[in-house]
Amino acid sequence: MTSPSKVMTTRMNIAIDGPAGAGKSTVARHVARELGYVYIDTGAMYRAVSLHMIRTGIQPDQVEEAVAEMQRLHLELLPGSERQTVLLNKEDVTETIRTPEISQFASLFAQLEPIRIKLVHMQRQMAEQKGIVMDGRDIGTHVLPDAEFKWFLTASVEERARRRYVEYMDKENVTLEQLMHDIEQRDRQDETREISPLRLADDAILLDTSSMSIDEVVNVIVQRAILRKDGEQ
Ligand code: DC
């Protein structure tokens, strides 16, 4: 492959949105590495907040308590070439937040406006320097509406559940049917919430990854990024 960081002189921000299991995180991480950019997984931020709320016994319908608890919570993302480390009050929770339970709670706590305002503020600060690949649900539509390059990755519910099944197989006692049900429920919650719902930005490129490998998706995005910066499209 061409050496993209040599080709691309002007740094840009790349937004990658889409539903659960569409491959966003893996793709975004690889794209960032290829381009010499920093990868930011915003879903991990909602997950870490949810872990904190669960630990403190706060439910998603306890809005006042959740907002108060947000003041006590210290969240840090440490970008790395292999993965992003998530620190919650100085504790490394990078792996702890990857469970089906946290996935569901994250989708519910993500409906609360004060939580979103705080996390979006952090996300915009991290993107100020440019050279960011950020994945989430509202990056192209709300967090970084001026991102130079926007992608919306999707895949069939069956394929997305299968991918999650492979991811969880070794550590969680969960069935494919259960994961399909969870994903459909999360799609509904993320797409129908009042604040910054998951939707395709007008200027985003839609890519169905159902029958594509991670490498194929990464290649498409990296090559298009290089072309765009070279002014060839
Ligand atoms: O990408 P993920 O599955 O780790 O995200 C977990 C949940 O967090 C997702 O169901 C919705 C929420 N989320 C969000 O509302 N906005 C984002 N930018 C990222 C995630």
CSV table of C-alpha atoms and ligand atoms in Angstrom, one decimal:
chain,number,residue,atom,x,y,z
A,1,MET,CA,0.0,0.0,0.0
A,2,THR,CA,1.1,3.6,-0.6
A,3,SER,CA,2.6,5.3,2.4
A,4,PRO,CA,-0.4,7.6,3.2
A,5,SER,CA,1.3,9.7,5.8
A,6,LYS,CA,3.9,10.7,3.2
A,7,VAL,CA,1.2,11.4,0.6
A,8,MET,CA,-1.1,13.4,2.8
A,9,THR,CA,0.3,16.7,3.9
A,10,THR,CA,-2.9,18.4,5.2
A,11,ARG,CA,-4.4,16.7,8.2
A,12,MET,CA,-8.1,16.3,8.3
A,13,ASN,CA,-10.7,14.8,10.6
A,14,ILE,CA,-12.6,11.6,9.7
A,15,ALA,CA,-15.9,10.7,11.2
A,16,ILE,CA,-17.1,7.1,11.1
A,17,ASP,CA,-20.7,6.5,12.3
A,18,GLY,CA,-23.0,3.6,12.2
A,19,PRO,CA,-24.9,1.0,14.3
A,20,ALA,CA,-23.5,-1.5,16.7
A,21,GLY,CA,-21.4,-4.2,15.2
A,22,ALA,CA,-20.9,-2.5,11.8
A,23,GLY,CA,-17.1,-2.8,12.3
A,24,LYS,CA,-16.6,0.9,13.1
A,25,SER,CA,-14.1,0.6,15.9
A,26,THR,CA,-11.8,-1.9,14.2
A,27,VAL,CA,-12.0,-0.1,10.9
A,28,ALA,CA,-11.4,3.3,12.5
A,29,ARG,CA,-8.4,2.0,14.5
A,30,HIS,CA,-6.8,0.6,11.3
A,31,VAL,CA,-7.5,3.7,9.2
A,32,ALA,CA,-5.9,5.9,11.9
A,33,ARG,CA,-2.9,3.7,12.0
A,34,GLU,CA,-2.5,3.7,8.2
A,35,LEU,CA,-2.8,7.5,8.0
A,36,GLY,CA,-0.7,8.2,11.1
A,37,TYR,CA,-3.8,9.7,12.8
A,38,VAL,CA,-5.2,9.4,16.3
A,39,TYR,CA,-8.2,7.1,16.8
A,40,ILE,CA,-11.0,8.1,19.2
A,41,ASP,CA,-13.7,5.6,20.2
A,42,THR,CA,-16.6,7.7,21.5
A,43,GLY,CA,-18.7,4.6,22.4
A,44,ALA,CA,-16.1,3.7,25.0
A,45,MET,CA,-16.8,7.1,26.7
A,46,TYR,CA,-20.5,6.3,27.0
A,47,ARG,CA,-19.6,2.8,28.2
A,48,ALA,CA,-17.2,4.1,30.9
A,49,VAL,CA,-19.8,6.5,32.1
A,50,SER,CA,-22.4,3.7,32.3
A,51,LEU,CA,-20.0,1.4,34.2
A,52,HIS,CA,-19.5,4.2,36.7
A,53,MET,CA,-23.3,4.7,37.1
A,54,ILE,CA,-23.9,0.9,37.5
A,55,ARG,CA,-21.2,0.7,40.1
A,56,THR,CA,-22.8,3.6,42.0
A,57,GLY,CA,-26.2,2.1,41.8
A,58,ILE,CA,-27.7,4.7,39.5
A,59,GLN,CA,-30.3,3.7,36.9
A,60,PRO,CA,-30.8,5.4,33.5
A,61,ASP,CA,-34.1,6.9,34.7
A,62,GLN,CA,-32.4,8.6,37.7
A,63,VAL,CA,-31.5,11.7,35.7
A,64,GLU,CA,-30.7,14.1,38.6
A,65,GLU,CA,-28.5,11.5,40.3
A,66,ALA,CA,-26.7,10.7,37.1
A,67,VAL,CA,-26.0,14.4,36.3
A,68,ALA,CA,-24.7,14.9,39.9
A,69,GLU,CA,-22.5,11.8,39.5
A,70,MET,CA,-21.1,13.2,36.2
A,71,GLN,CA,-19.4,15.9,38.3
A,72,ARG,CA,-17.5,13.3,40.3
A,73,LEU,CA,-16.4,11.2,37.4
A,74,HIS,CA,-13.1,11.7,35.7
A,75,LEU,CA,-12.7,10.2,32.3
A,76,GLU,CA,-9.5,10.0,30.2
A,77,LEU,CA,-8.8,8.5,26.8
A,78,LEU,CA,-5.2,7.6,26.1
A,79,PRO,CA,-4.7,7.0,22.4
A,80,GLY,CA,-2.3,4.2,21.4
A,81,SER,CA,-1.3,2.6,18.1
A,82,GLU,CA,-2.8,-0.8,19.1
A,83,ARG,CA,-5.7,0.4,21.1
A,84,GLN,CA,-7.2,3.3,23.0
A,85,THR,CA,-6.9,3.0,26.8
A,86,VAL,CA,-9.9,4.2,28.9
A,87,LEU,CA,-9.3,5.5,32.4
A,88,LEU,CA,-12.2,5.9,34.7
A,89,ASN,CA,-11.2,7.8,37.8
A,90,LYS,CA,-7.6,6.6,37.0
A,91,GLU,CA,-8.7,2.9,36.7
A,92,ASP,CA,-8.0,1.2,33.4
A,93,VAL,CA,-11.5,0.0,32.3
A,94,THR,CA,-10.7,-0.6,28.7
A,95,GLU,CA,-11.7,-4.3,28.9
A,96,THR,CA,-14.3,-4.1,31.6
A,97,ILE,CA,-16.6,-1.9,29.5
A,98,ARG,CA,-16.8,-4.6,26.7
A,99,THR,CA,-19.8,-6.6,27.9
A,100,PRO,CA,-23.4,-7.0,26.5
A,101,GLU,CA,-24.7,-5.5,29.8
A,102,ILE,CA,-22.6,-2.4,29.5
A,103,SER,CA,-23.6,-2.1,25.8
A,104,GLN,CA,-27.3,-1.9,26.7
A,105,PHE,CA,-26.7,0.5,29.6
A,106,ALA,CA,-24.5,2.7,27.5
A,107,SER,CA,-27.3,3.1,24.9
A,108,LEU,CA,-29.7,4.1,27.7
A,109,PHE,CA,-27.4,6.6,29.5
A,110,ALA,CA,-26.5,8.0,26.1
A,111,GLN,CA,-30.1,9.3,25.9
A,112,LEU,CA,-29.4,11.8,28.8
A,113,GLU,CA,-28.6,15.3,27.5
A,114,PRO,CA,-26.3,16.4,30.3
A,115,ILE,CA,-24.1,13.3,29.8
A,116,ARG,CA,-24.0,13.9,26.0
A,117,ILE,CA,-23.1,17.6,26.4
A,118,LYS,CA,-20.1,16.8,28.6
A,119,LEU,CA,-18.8,14.0,26.4
A,120,VAL,CA,-19.3,15.9,23.2
A,121,HIS,CA,-17.3,18.8,24.7
A,122,MET,CA,-14.4,16.4,25.4
A,123,GLN,CA,-14.7,14.9,21.9
A,124,ARG,CA,-14.5,18.3,20.2
A,125,GLN,CA,-11.5,19.3,22.3
A,126,MET,CA,-9.7,16.1,21.2
A,127,ALA,CA,-10.4,16.8,17.6
A,128,GLU,CA,-9.2,20.4,17.6
A,129,GLN,CA,-5.7,19.5,16.4
A,130,LYS,CA,-7.0,17.6,13.4
A,131,GLY,CA,-5.6,14.2,12.3
A,132,ILE,CA,-8.4,12.4,14.2
A,133,VAL,CA,-10.4,9.3,13.2
A,134,MET,CA,-13.5,9.4,15.5
A,135,ASP,CA,-16.2,6.7,15.6
A,136,GLY,CA,-19.6,6.9,17.1
A,137,ARG,CA,-23.3,7.6,16.3
A,138,ASP,CA,-23.4,11.4,16.0
A,139,ILE,CA,-19.9,12.3,14.9
A,140,GLY,CA,-20.7,13.4,11.4
A,141,THR,CA,-24.1,15.0,12.3
A,142,HIS,CA,-23.3,16.7,15.6
A,143,VAL,CA,-19.9,16.3,17.2
A,144,LEU,CA,-17.8,17.2,14.1
A,145,PRO,CA,-20.2,18.6,11.5
A,146,ASP,CA,-17.3,20.1,9.7
A,147,ALA,CA,-15.2,16.9,9.6
A,148,GLU,CA,-13.6,16.7,6.1
A,149,PHE,CA,-14.5,13.1,5.5
A,150,LYS,CA,-17.6,11.3,6.8
A,151,TRP,CA,-18.5,7.6,6.6
A,152,PHE,CA,-21.5,5.7,7.7
A,153,LEU,CA,-20.8,2.0,8.0
A,154,THR,CA,-23.6,-0.5,8.2
A,155,ALA,CA,-24.3,-4.2,7.8
A,156,SER,CA,-27.2,-6.6,8.2
A,157,VAL,CA,-28.4,-7.3,11.7
A,158,GLU,CA,-27.5,-11.0,11.3
A,159,GLU,CA,-23.9,-10.1,10.3
A,160,ARG,CA,-23.5,-7.6,13.0
A,161,ALA,CA,-24.7,-10.1,15.6
A,162,ARG,CA,-22.4,-12.8,14.2
A,163,ARG,CA,-19.4,-10.4,14.6
A,164,ARG,CA,-20.3,-9.6,18.2
A,165,TYR,CA,-20.8,-13.3,18.9
A,166,VAL,CA,-17.2,-14.0,17.7
A,167,GLU,CA,-16.0,-11.1,19.9
A,168,TYR,CA,-17.8,-12.3,23.0
A,169,MET,CA,-17.7,-16.1,22.5
A,170,ASP,CA,-14.7,-16.7,24.8
A,171,LYS,CA,-15.7,-14.5,27.7
A,172,GLU,CA,-19.5,-14.3,27.8
A,173,ASN,CA,-22.2,-16.9,28.0
A,174,VAL,CA,-24.4,-15.5,25.2
A,175,THR,CA,-26.2,-16.9,22.2
A,176,LEU,CA,-26.4,-15.5,18.7
A,177,GLU,CA,-30.2,-15.1,19.1
A,178,GLN,CA,-29.7,-13.0,22.2
A,179,LEU,CA,-27.1,-10.8,20.5
A,180,MET,CA,-29.5,-10.3,17.5
A,181,HIS,CA,-32.2,-9.2,19.9
A,182,ASP,CA,-29.8,-6.9,21.8
A,183,ILE,CA,-28.6,-5.3,18.6
A,184,GLU,CA,-32.1,-4.7,17.3
A,185,GLN,CA,-33.1,-3.1,20.6
A,186,ARG,CA,-30.0,-0.9,20.6
A,187,ASP,CA,-30.6,0.1,17.0
A,188,ARG,CA,-34.1,1.2,18.0
A,189,GLN,CA,-32.9,3.1,21.0
A,190,ASP,CA,-30.0,4.8,19.2
A,191,GLU,CA,-32.0,5.7,16.2
A,192,THR,CA,-35.1,7.0,17.9
A,193,ARG,CA,-33.7,9.0,20.9
A,194,GLU,CA,-34.5,12.7,20.9
A,195,ILE,CA,-31.0,14.0,21.2
A,196,SER,CA,-28.5,13.4,18.4
A,197,PRO,CA,-30.0,10.1,17.2
A,198,LEU,CA,-28.0,7.8,14.9
A,199,ARG,CA,-28.6,8.9,11.3
A,200,LEU,CA,-26.7,9.3,8.1
A,201,ALA,CA,-25.3,12.8,7.7
A,202,ASP,CA,-26.2,14.4,4.4
A,203,ASP,CA,-22.6,14.5,3.3
A,204,ALA,CA,-21.5,11.1,4.6
A,205,ILE,CA,-20.7,8.1,2.4
A,206,LEU,CA,-22.8,5.0,3.1
A,207,LEU,CA,-20.9,1.7,3.1
A,208,ASP,CA,-22.6,-1.6,3.6
A,209,THR,CA,-19.9,-3.9,5.0
A,210,SER,CA,-22.0,-7.1,5.3
A,211,SER,CA,-19.8,-8.9,2.8
A,212,MET,CA,-16.6,-7.0,3.2
A,213,SER,CA,-13.6,-7.9,5.2
A,214,ILE,CA,-12.1,-5.4,7.7
A,215,ASP,CA,-9.1,-4.9,5.3
A,216,GLU,CA,-11.3,-4.2,2.4
A,217,VAL,CA,-13.2,-1.5,4.3
A,218,VAL,CA,-10.0,0.0,5.6
A,219,ASN,CA,-8.6,0.1,2.1
A,220,VAL,CA,-11.6,1.8,0.6
A,221,ILE,CA,-11.5,4.6,3.3
A,222,VAL,CA,-7.7,5.1,3.2
A,223,GLN,CA,-7.5,5.3,-0.5
A,224,ARG,CA,-10.4,7.7,-0.7
A,225,ALA,CA,-8.8,9.8,2.0
A,226,ILE,CA,-5.6,10.0,0.0
A,227,LEU,CA,-7.4,10.9,-3.2
A,228,ARG,CA,-9.4,13.6,-1.5
A,229,LYS,CA,-6.3,15.2,-0.1
A,230,ASP,CA,-4.6,15.0,-3.5
A,231,GLY,CA,-7.6,16.8,-5.0
A,232,GLU,CA,-8.3,14.0,-7.4
A,233,GLN,CA,-12.0,13.6,-6.6
B,1,DC,O1,-20.1,2.1,19.7
B,1,DC,P1,-20.5,1.4,21.0
B,1,DC,O2,-21.3,0.2,20.7
B,1,DC,O3,-19.3,1.1,21.9
B,1,DC,O4,-21.5,2.4,21.8
B,1,DC,C1,-22.2,2.1,22.9
B,1,DC,C2,-23.4,3.0,23.0
B,1,DC,O5,-23.0,4.3,23.3
B,1,DC,C3,-24.3,3.0,21.8
B,1,DC,O6,-25.3,2.0,21.8
B,1,DC,C4,-24.9,4.4,21.8
B,1,DC,C5,-23.9,5.2,22.6
B,1,DC,N1,-23.1,6.1,21.8
B,1,DC,C6,-23.7,7.3,21.4
B,1,DC,O7,-24.8,7.6,21.8
B,1,DC,N2,-23.0,8.3,20.7
B,1,DC,C7,-21.7,8.0,20.3
B,1,DC,N3,-21.1,9.0,19.7
B,1,DC,C8,-21.1,6.8,20.6
B,1,DC,C9,-21.9,5.8,21.3
